[in-house]
Short mmCIF file of C-alpha atoms in Angstrom, two decimals:
data_model
loop_
_atom_site.label_atom_id
_atom_site.label_comp_id
_atom_site.label_asym_id
_atom_site.label_seq_id
_atom_site.Cartn_x
_atom_site.Cartn_y
_atom_site.Cartn_z
CA MET A 1213 0.37 -40.13 0.06
CA LYS A 1214 0.89 -38.35 -3.46
CA ALA A 1215 0.90 -34.57 -4.72
CA ALA A 1216 0.63 -33.79 -8.24
CA VAL A 1217 1.76 -30.11 -9.31
CA ILE A 1218 0.59 -29.10 -12.51
CA THR A 1219 2.86 -26.78 -14.87
CA PHE A 1220 1.40 -24.07 -16.80
CA PRO A 1221 3.31 -22.09 -19.74
CA GLY A 1222 4.46 -19.07 -16.95
CA SER A 1223 3.95 -20.95 -13.92
CA ASN A 1224 6.93 -20.30 -11.79
CA CYS A 1225 6.35 -21.15 -8.39
CA ASP A 1226 5.87 -24.96 -9.58
CA ARG A 1227 9.34 -26.26 -8.41
CA ASP A 1228 8.85 -24.41 -4.85
CA LEU A 1229 5.69 -25.99 -4.40
CA ALA A 1230 6.53 -29.57 -4.98
CA VAL A 1231 9.53 -29.16 -2.88
CA ALA A 1232 7.30 -28.14 -0.15
CA PHE A 1233 5.39 -30.96 -0.37
CA GLU A 1234 8.26 -33.44 -0.49
CA GLN A 1235 9.32 -32.00 2.62
CA ALA A 1236 5.94 -32.73 4.32
CA GLY A 1237 6.54 -36.03 2.97
CA PHE A 1238 4.81 -36.41 0.06
CA ASP A 1239 5.38 -38.41 -3.08
CA VAL A 1240 5.29 -35.71 -5.93
CA ALA A 1241 4.30 -35.81 -9.57
CA ARG A 1242 5.09 -33.20 -11.90
CA VAL A 1243 2.15 -32.51 -14.54
CA TRP A 1244 2.50 -30.99 -17.61
CA HIS A 1245 -0.94 -28.87 -18.83
CA LYS A 1246 -1.38 -30.63 -21.79
CA ASP A 1247 -2.12 -34.11 -19.90
CA THR A 1248 -5.30 -34.92 -19.98
CA ALA A 1249 -5.48 -37.11 -16.65
CA LEU A 1250 -3.81 -37.05 -13.39
CA PRO A 1251 -1.42 -39.73 -12.12
CA SER A 1252 -3.77 -42.41 -10.63
CA GLY A 1253 -3.78 -42.15 -6.96
CA VAL A 1254 -3.25 -38.62 -6.30
CA ASP A 1255 -4.42 -37.28 -3.24
CA VAL A 1256 -3.76 -33.58 -3.48
CA VAL A 1257 -3.49 -31.30 -6.66
CA GLY A 1258 -1.27 -28.05 -6.33
CA ILE A 1259 -1.63 -25.52 -8.46
CA PRO A 1260 1.60 -23.37 -8.37
CA GLY A 1261 1.77 -19.50 -8.73
CA GLY A 1262 3.27 -17.62 -11.81
CA PHE A 1263 1.81 -15.94 -14.75
CA SER A 1264 0.49 -18.91 -16.72
CA PHE A 1265 -0.29 -18.08 -20.34
CA GLY A 1266 1.44 -14.49 -19.55
CA ASP A 1267 -2.05 -13.38 -17.72
CA TYR A 1268 -3.49 -13.20 -21.37
CA LEU A 1269 -7.48 -12.19 -21.20
CA ARG A 1270 -7.84 -12.47 -17.39
CA CYS A 1271 -5.61 -14.18 -15.03
CA GLY A 1272 -5.97 -17.63 -14.75
CA ALA A 1273 -8.72 -18.09 -17.10
CA ILE A 1274 -6.81 -19.65 -20.66
CA ALA A 1275 -5.04 -22.09 -17.58
CA ALA A 1276 -8.67 -22.99 -16.24
CA ASN A 1277 -9.46 -24.20 -19.66
CA SER A 1278 -6.35 -26.39 -20.42
CA PRO A 1279 -6.82 -30.21 -20.69
CA ILE A 1280 -5.10 -30.48 -17.67
CA CYS A 1281 -8.11 -28.64 -15.10
CA ARG A 1282 -10.88 -31.09 -16.82
CA SER A 1283 -9.26 -33.65 -14.73
CA VAL A 1284 -8.65 -31.34 -11.79
CA VAL A 1285 -12.27 -30.13 -11.53
CA ALA A 1286 -13.63 -33.92 -12.34
CA HIS A 1287 -10.79 -34.96 -9.19
CA ALA A 1288 -12.39 -31.86 -7.00
CA GLU A 1289 -15.92 -32.81 -7.61
CA ALA A 1290 -15.33 -36.53 -6.38
CA GLY A 1291 -14.06 -35.11 -3.08
CA GLY A 1292 -9.96 -34.75 -3.85
CA PHE A 1293 -8.12 -32.14 -2.72
CA VAL A 1294 -6.89 -29.24 -4.44
CA LEU A 1295 -4.45 -26.17 -3.24
CA GLY A 1296 -4.11 -23.30 -5.54
CA ILE A 1297 -1.59 -20.34 -4.50
CA CYS A 1298 -1.80 -16.93 -6.51
CA ASN A 1299 -2.18 -17.77 -9.72
CA GLY A 1300 -3.29 -21.20 -8.72
CA PHE A 1301 -6.29 -19.53 -6.70
CA GLN A 1302 -7.13 -17.34 -9.94
CA VAL A 1303 -7.53 -20.36 -11.85
CA LEU A 1304 -9.49 -21.71 -9.24
CA CYS A 1305 -11.81 -18.94 -9.41
CA GLU A 1306 -12.11 -19.40 -13.21
CA THR A 1307 -12.77 -22.85 -13.21
CA GLY A 1308 -15.70 -22.10 -10.60
CA LEU A 1309 -14.69 -24.51 -7.62
CA LEU A 1310 -14.16 -21.36 -6.05
CA PRO A 1311 -16.44 -18.61 -5.74
CA GLY A 1312 -15.62 -14.97 -6.60
CA VAL A 1313 -12.73 -13.45 -8.57
CA LEU A 1314 -9.18 -12.08 -7.79
CA MET A 1315 -9.20 -8.20 -9.00
CA ARG A 1316 -6.51 -5.69 -10.15
CA ASN A 1317 -4.94 -4.51 -6.74
CA ALA A 1318 -6.64 -1.40 -5.45
CA GLY A 1319 -3.63 0.08 -5.38
CA LEU A 1320 -3.04 -0.81 -9.36
CA LYS A 1321 0.96 -1.88 -7.93
CA PHE A 1322 2.60 -5.27 -7.59
CA VAL A 1323 2.85 -6.06 -4.26
CA CYS A 1324 5.72 -7.93 -3.07
CA ARG A 1325 6.69 -8.29 0.43
CA ASN A 1326 5.58 -10.34 3.88
CA VAL A 1327 2.16 -10.06 5.01
CA GLY A 1328 0.61 -10.84 8.43
CA LEU A 1329 -2.29 -13.69 7.90
CA THR A 1330 -4.30 -14.43 10.90
CA VAL A 1331 -5.70 -18.27 10.37
CA ALA A 1332 -9.73 -17.28 10.08
CA SER A 1333 -10.83 -21.19 10.18
CA ALA A 1334 -8.87 -24.08 11.34
CA GLU A 1335 -11.81 -26.49 10.29
CA SER A 1336 -9.93 -27.83 6.81
CA ALA A 1337 -7.23 -30.30 6.29
CA PHE A 1338 -5.21 -27.52 5.08
CA THR A 1339 -5.44 -25.42 8.26
CA SER A 1340 -5.93 -28.28 10.87
CA GLY A 1341 -1.83 -27.78 11.40
CA TYR A 1342 -3.09 -24.03 12.66
CA ALA A 1343 -5.21 -22.84 15.47
CA GLN A 1344 -8.00 -20.39 14.76
CA GLY A 1345 -6.32 -17.26 15.35
CA ASP A 1346 -2.86 -17.76 14.67
CA ALA A 1347 -0.64 -15.36 13.33
CA LEU A 1348 1.41 -16.14 10.35
CA VAL A 1349 4.01 -14.32 8.63
CA VAL A 1350 4.16 -15.37 4.64
CA PRO A 1351 5.10 -13.44 1.40
CA VAL A 1352 3.01 -12.34 -1.20
CA ALA A 1353 3.58 -11.42 -4.65
CA HIS A 1354 1.04 -10.48 -7.25
CA HIS A 1355 -0.35 -7.45 -9.29
CA ASP A 1356 -4.35 -9.12 -8.79
CA GLY A 1357 -5.16 -10.27 -5.78
CA ASN A 1358 -8.07 -8.34 -4.79
CA TYR A 1359 -10.81 -10.78 -3.84
CA ASN A 1360 -14.10 -9.63 -4.70
CA VAL A 1361 -17.26 -11.85 -4.44
CA ASP A 1362 -21.14 -10.72 -4.83
CA ALA A 1363 -22.88 -9.91 -1.86
CA GLU A 1364 -24.55 -13.51 -1.45
CA GLY A 1365 -21.29 -15.08 -1.98
CA LEU A 1366 -19.23 -12.90 0.59
CA ALA A 1367 -22.49 -14.02 3.37
CA ALA A 1368 -22.43 -17.58 2.63
CA LEU A 1369 -18.31 -17.58 2.78
CA GLU A 1370 -18.34 -15.77 6.42
CA ALA A 1371 -21.54 -17.89 7.54
CA GLU A 1372 -19.92 -21.26 6.48
CA GLY A 1373 -16.63 -20.24 8.30
CA ARG A 1374 -14.87 -21.19 4.76
CA VAL A 1375 -12.68 -17.92 5.07
CA ALA A 1376 -9.50 -19.34 5.64
CA PHE A 1377 -7.06 -17.12 6.47
CA ARG A 1378 -7.15 -13.31 6.45
CA TYR A 1379 -4.66 -10.10 6.21
CA THR A 1380 -3.64 -8.23 9.35
CA ASP A 1381 -2.73 -5.14 7.10
CA ASN A 1382 -5.03 -5.53 3.69
CA PRO A 1383 -2.03 -4.96 0.74
CA ASN A 1384 -4.42 -5.15 -2.23
CA GLY A 1385 -8.36 -4.00 -1.26
CA SER A 1386 -9.49 -7.43 -0.61
CA MET A 1387 -13.20 -7.75 0.50
CA GLY A 1388 -13.55 -8.81 4.12
CA ASP A 1389 -9.90 -8.74 4.20
CA ILE A 1390 -10.10 -12.09 2.57
CA ALA A 1391 -6.45 -13.95 1.71
CA GLY A 1392 -7.61 -17.61 1.44
CA VAL A 1393 -11.21 -19.05 0.78
CA LEU A 1394 -12.35 -22.98 1.25
CA SER A 1395 -14.83 -24.89 -1.23
CA GLU A 1396 -18.22 -26.23 0.83
CA ASN A 1397 -16.55 -29.48 1.16
CA ARG A 1398 -13.34 -27.71 2.68
CA ARG A 1399 -11.13 -29.72 0.31
CA VAL A 1400 -10.45 -26.84 -2.28
CA LEU A 1401 -8.56 -23.84 -0.66
CA GLY A 1402 -7.12 -21.20 -2.54
CA MET A 1403 -5.18 -18.34 -1.19
CA MET A 1404 -2.88 -15.29 -2.70
CA PRO A 1405 0.04 -15.45 -0.08
CA HIS A 1406 2.73 -18.08 -0.74
CA PRO A 1407 2.90 -20.59 2.11
CA GLU A 1408 5.48 -22.65 0.02
CA ARG A 1409 7.70 -19.44 0.17
CA ALA A 1410 7.74 -20.12 4.13
CA VAL A 1411 8.99 -23.63 4.87
CA ASP A 1412 12.87 -23.38 5.11
CA ALA A 1413 14.65 -21.24 7.90
CA GLN A 1414 16.42 -19.98 4.46
CA HIS A 1415 13.55 -18.50 3.51
CA GLY A 1416 13.20 -16.16 6.19
CA GLY A 1417 10.30 -17.97 7.92
CA THR A 1418 8.46 -21.14 8.09
CA ASP A 1419 4.91 -20.55 9.42
CA GLY A 1420 3.65 -22.17 5.88
CA ALA A 1421 5.02 -25.40 6.63
CA ALA A 1422 2.45 -26.24 9.24
CA MET A 1423 0.18 -26.10 6.31
CA PHE A 1424 2.15 -29.42 4.31
CA LYS A 1425 2.62 -30.99 7.49
CA GLY A 1426 -1.41 -30.46 8.58
CA LEU A 1427 -2.67 -31.43 5.22
CA ALA A 1428 0.14 -34.81 5.44
CA GLU A 1429 -1.30 -35.68 8.84
CA ALA A 1430 -4.87 -34.99 7.68
CA LEU A 1431 -4.69 -37.44 5.07
CA VAL A 1432 -2.62 -40.40 6.95
CA SER A 1433 -5.36 -40.26 9.58
CA ALA A 1434 -8.38 -40.04 7.19
CA MET B 798 -17.46 -12.49 -40.67
CA LYS B 799 -16.01 -10.12 -38.23
CA VAL B 800 -17.22 -9.89 -34.83
CA ARG B 801 -16.67 -7.48 -32.22
CA VAL B 802 -16.99 -8.64 -28.45
CA ASP B 803 -16.64 -5.80 -25.60
CA VAL B 804 -16.15 -6.54 -22.36
CA MET B 805 -16.44 -4.44 -19.47
CA LEU B 806 -16.60 -4.58 -15.74
CA LYS B 807 -20.46 -4.43 -14.59
CA GLN B 808 -22.02 -1.55 -13.22
CA GLY B 809 -20.91 -1.18 -9.49
CA VAL B 810 -17.33 -3.07 -9.63
CA LEU B 811 -14.90 -0.76 -8.48
CA ASP B 812 -12.99 0.07 -11.43
CA PRO B 813 -9.55 0.72 -10.35
CA GLN B 814 -7.76 1.34 -13.60
CA GLY B 815 -10.73 4.03 -14.91
CA GLU B 816 -9.91 5.61 -11.53
CA ALA B 817 -6.57 5.93 -12.48
CA VAL B 818 -7.03 7.15 -15.79
CA LYS B 819 -9.68 9.90 -14.48
CA SER B 820 -7.53 11.18 -12.07
CA ALA B 821 -4.48 11.60 -14.10
CA LEU B 822 -6.98 13.38 -16.50
CA GLY B 823 -7.91 16.00 -14.16
CA ALA B 824 -4.28 16.17 -13.11
CA MET B 825 -3.57 17.25 -16.85
CA GLY B 826 -6.10 19.97 -16.76
CA PHE B 827 -8.99 17.88 -18.63
CA GLU B 828 -12.33 19.17 -16.51
CA GLY B 829 -15.43 18.05 -16.28
CA VAL B 830 -14.47 14.17 -16.61
CA GLU B 831 -16.87 12.77 -14.20
CA GLY B 832 -16.26 8.87 -15.04
CA VAL B 833 -14.07 6.43 -16.99
CA ARG B 834 -14.62 2.98 -17.32
CA GLN B 835 -11.67 0.81 -18.67
CA GLY B 836 -12.40 -2.41 -21.02
CA LYS B 837 -11.71 -4.56 -23.60
CA VAL B 838 -12.04 -5.01 -27.27
CA ILE B 839 -12.12 -8.38 -28.97
CA GLU B 840 -12.14 -8.79 -32.12
CA LEU B 841 -13.26 -12.42 -33.76
CA GLU B 842 -12.90 -13.81 -37.47
CA LEU B 843 -15.51 -16.23 -37.47
CA ALA B 844 -16.29 -18.75 -40.53
CA GLU B 845 -19.32 -17.59 -42.55
CA GLY B 846 -22.64 -19.30 -40.79
CA SER B 847 -21.47 -18.46 -37.13
CA THR B 848 -24.22 -17.70 -35.37
CA GLU B 849 -24.37 -15.17 -32.23
CA ALA B 850 -25.35 -17.68 -30.17
CA ASP B 851 -21.86 -19.27 -31.03
CA VAL B 852 -20.32 -15.76 -29.82
CA LYS B 853 -22.55 -15.80 -27.07
CA ALA B 854 -20.97 -19.46 -25.54
CA MET B 855 -17.82 -18.36 -26.33
CA CYS B 856 -18.14 -15.31 -23.85
CA GLU B 857 -20.03 -17.53 -20.99
CA LYS B 858 -17.33 -19.98 -21.20
CA LEU B 859 -14.01 -17.61 -21.91
CA LEU B 860 -13.99 -14.27 -22.80
CA ALA B 861 -15.75 -12.99 -20.31
CA ASN B 862 -15.85 -13.63 -16.19
CA THR B 863 -19.78 -12.92 -16.00
CA VAL B 864 -19.05 -12.64 -11.79
CA ILE B 865 -17.56 -8.98 -12.42
CA GLU B 866 -17.84 -8.72 -16.32
CA SER B 867 -20.71 -7.89 -18.78
CA TYR B 868 -19.99 -8.35 -22.84
CA ALA B 869 -21.37 -6.96 -25.73
CA ILE B 870 -21.56 -8.68 -29.28
CA HIS B 871 -21.59 -6.84 -32.43
CA MET B 872 -21.97 -9.18 -35.63
#
């Protein structure tokens, strides 16, 4: 099992994400944004949190048009797995791999704390380590996590069970308390909370570990 | 040639920054501010011969996120 973690100028969760993948048994390749191709044999691409390109223009907009992102989109379109966390979620929305957009938090403040999540769908490789309805505690740290999508897009996400996680106490104004969404083929997940910051007892919680373990097991059995 | 692109949130999309500016103006005693929308102005310096179609492509691909933003090109 091989994971690739992309680093943009301004990424700051790339190492944490690599460690989380490694703990779950992945070989991890670190990939620079100017690279044009992913290493061969990559099963899952991780797009980490941070402030790629200083959040200039719009969060994730410039990263989404970087050389490596063309390969990430091609990987996803060929049925590969992609996990985008926080800024990674913003990047995936900007590439069009996921619907909607992350806007400024409704309260206008940067929110950095643990939040409660509910697993809204266990039907994906990413969430297969959980049961639907499981309650988790995972940190968020963002200024632009207010998920918005048009009415048709929202209806499609709900009808197809593509909301992966919801907030129990909405910290940012997201529609439908949405914290994470899946692509149509359920192989691309974007989420604002940071599961990679909850994989070790010394993080203060381990509720994120099941995501990486579940993903690893799903890939082995596939 | 100089080209200006105005990028604004579409009507109907909540603009929390605009709302914050509106409430600040009210708190400062400016009466009659019924709405505030905040957007961006992007100035491009383009080679002569660039067309509006070129700028439109830039807007669609990068300068605006057309899910929530509209843009106006001033050549």
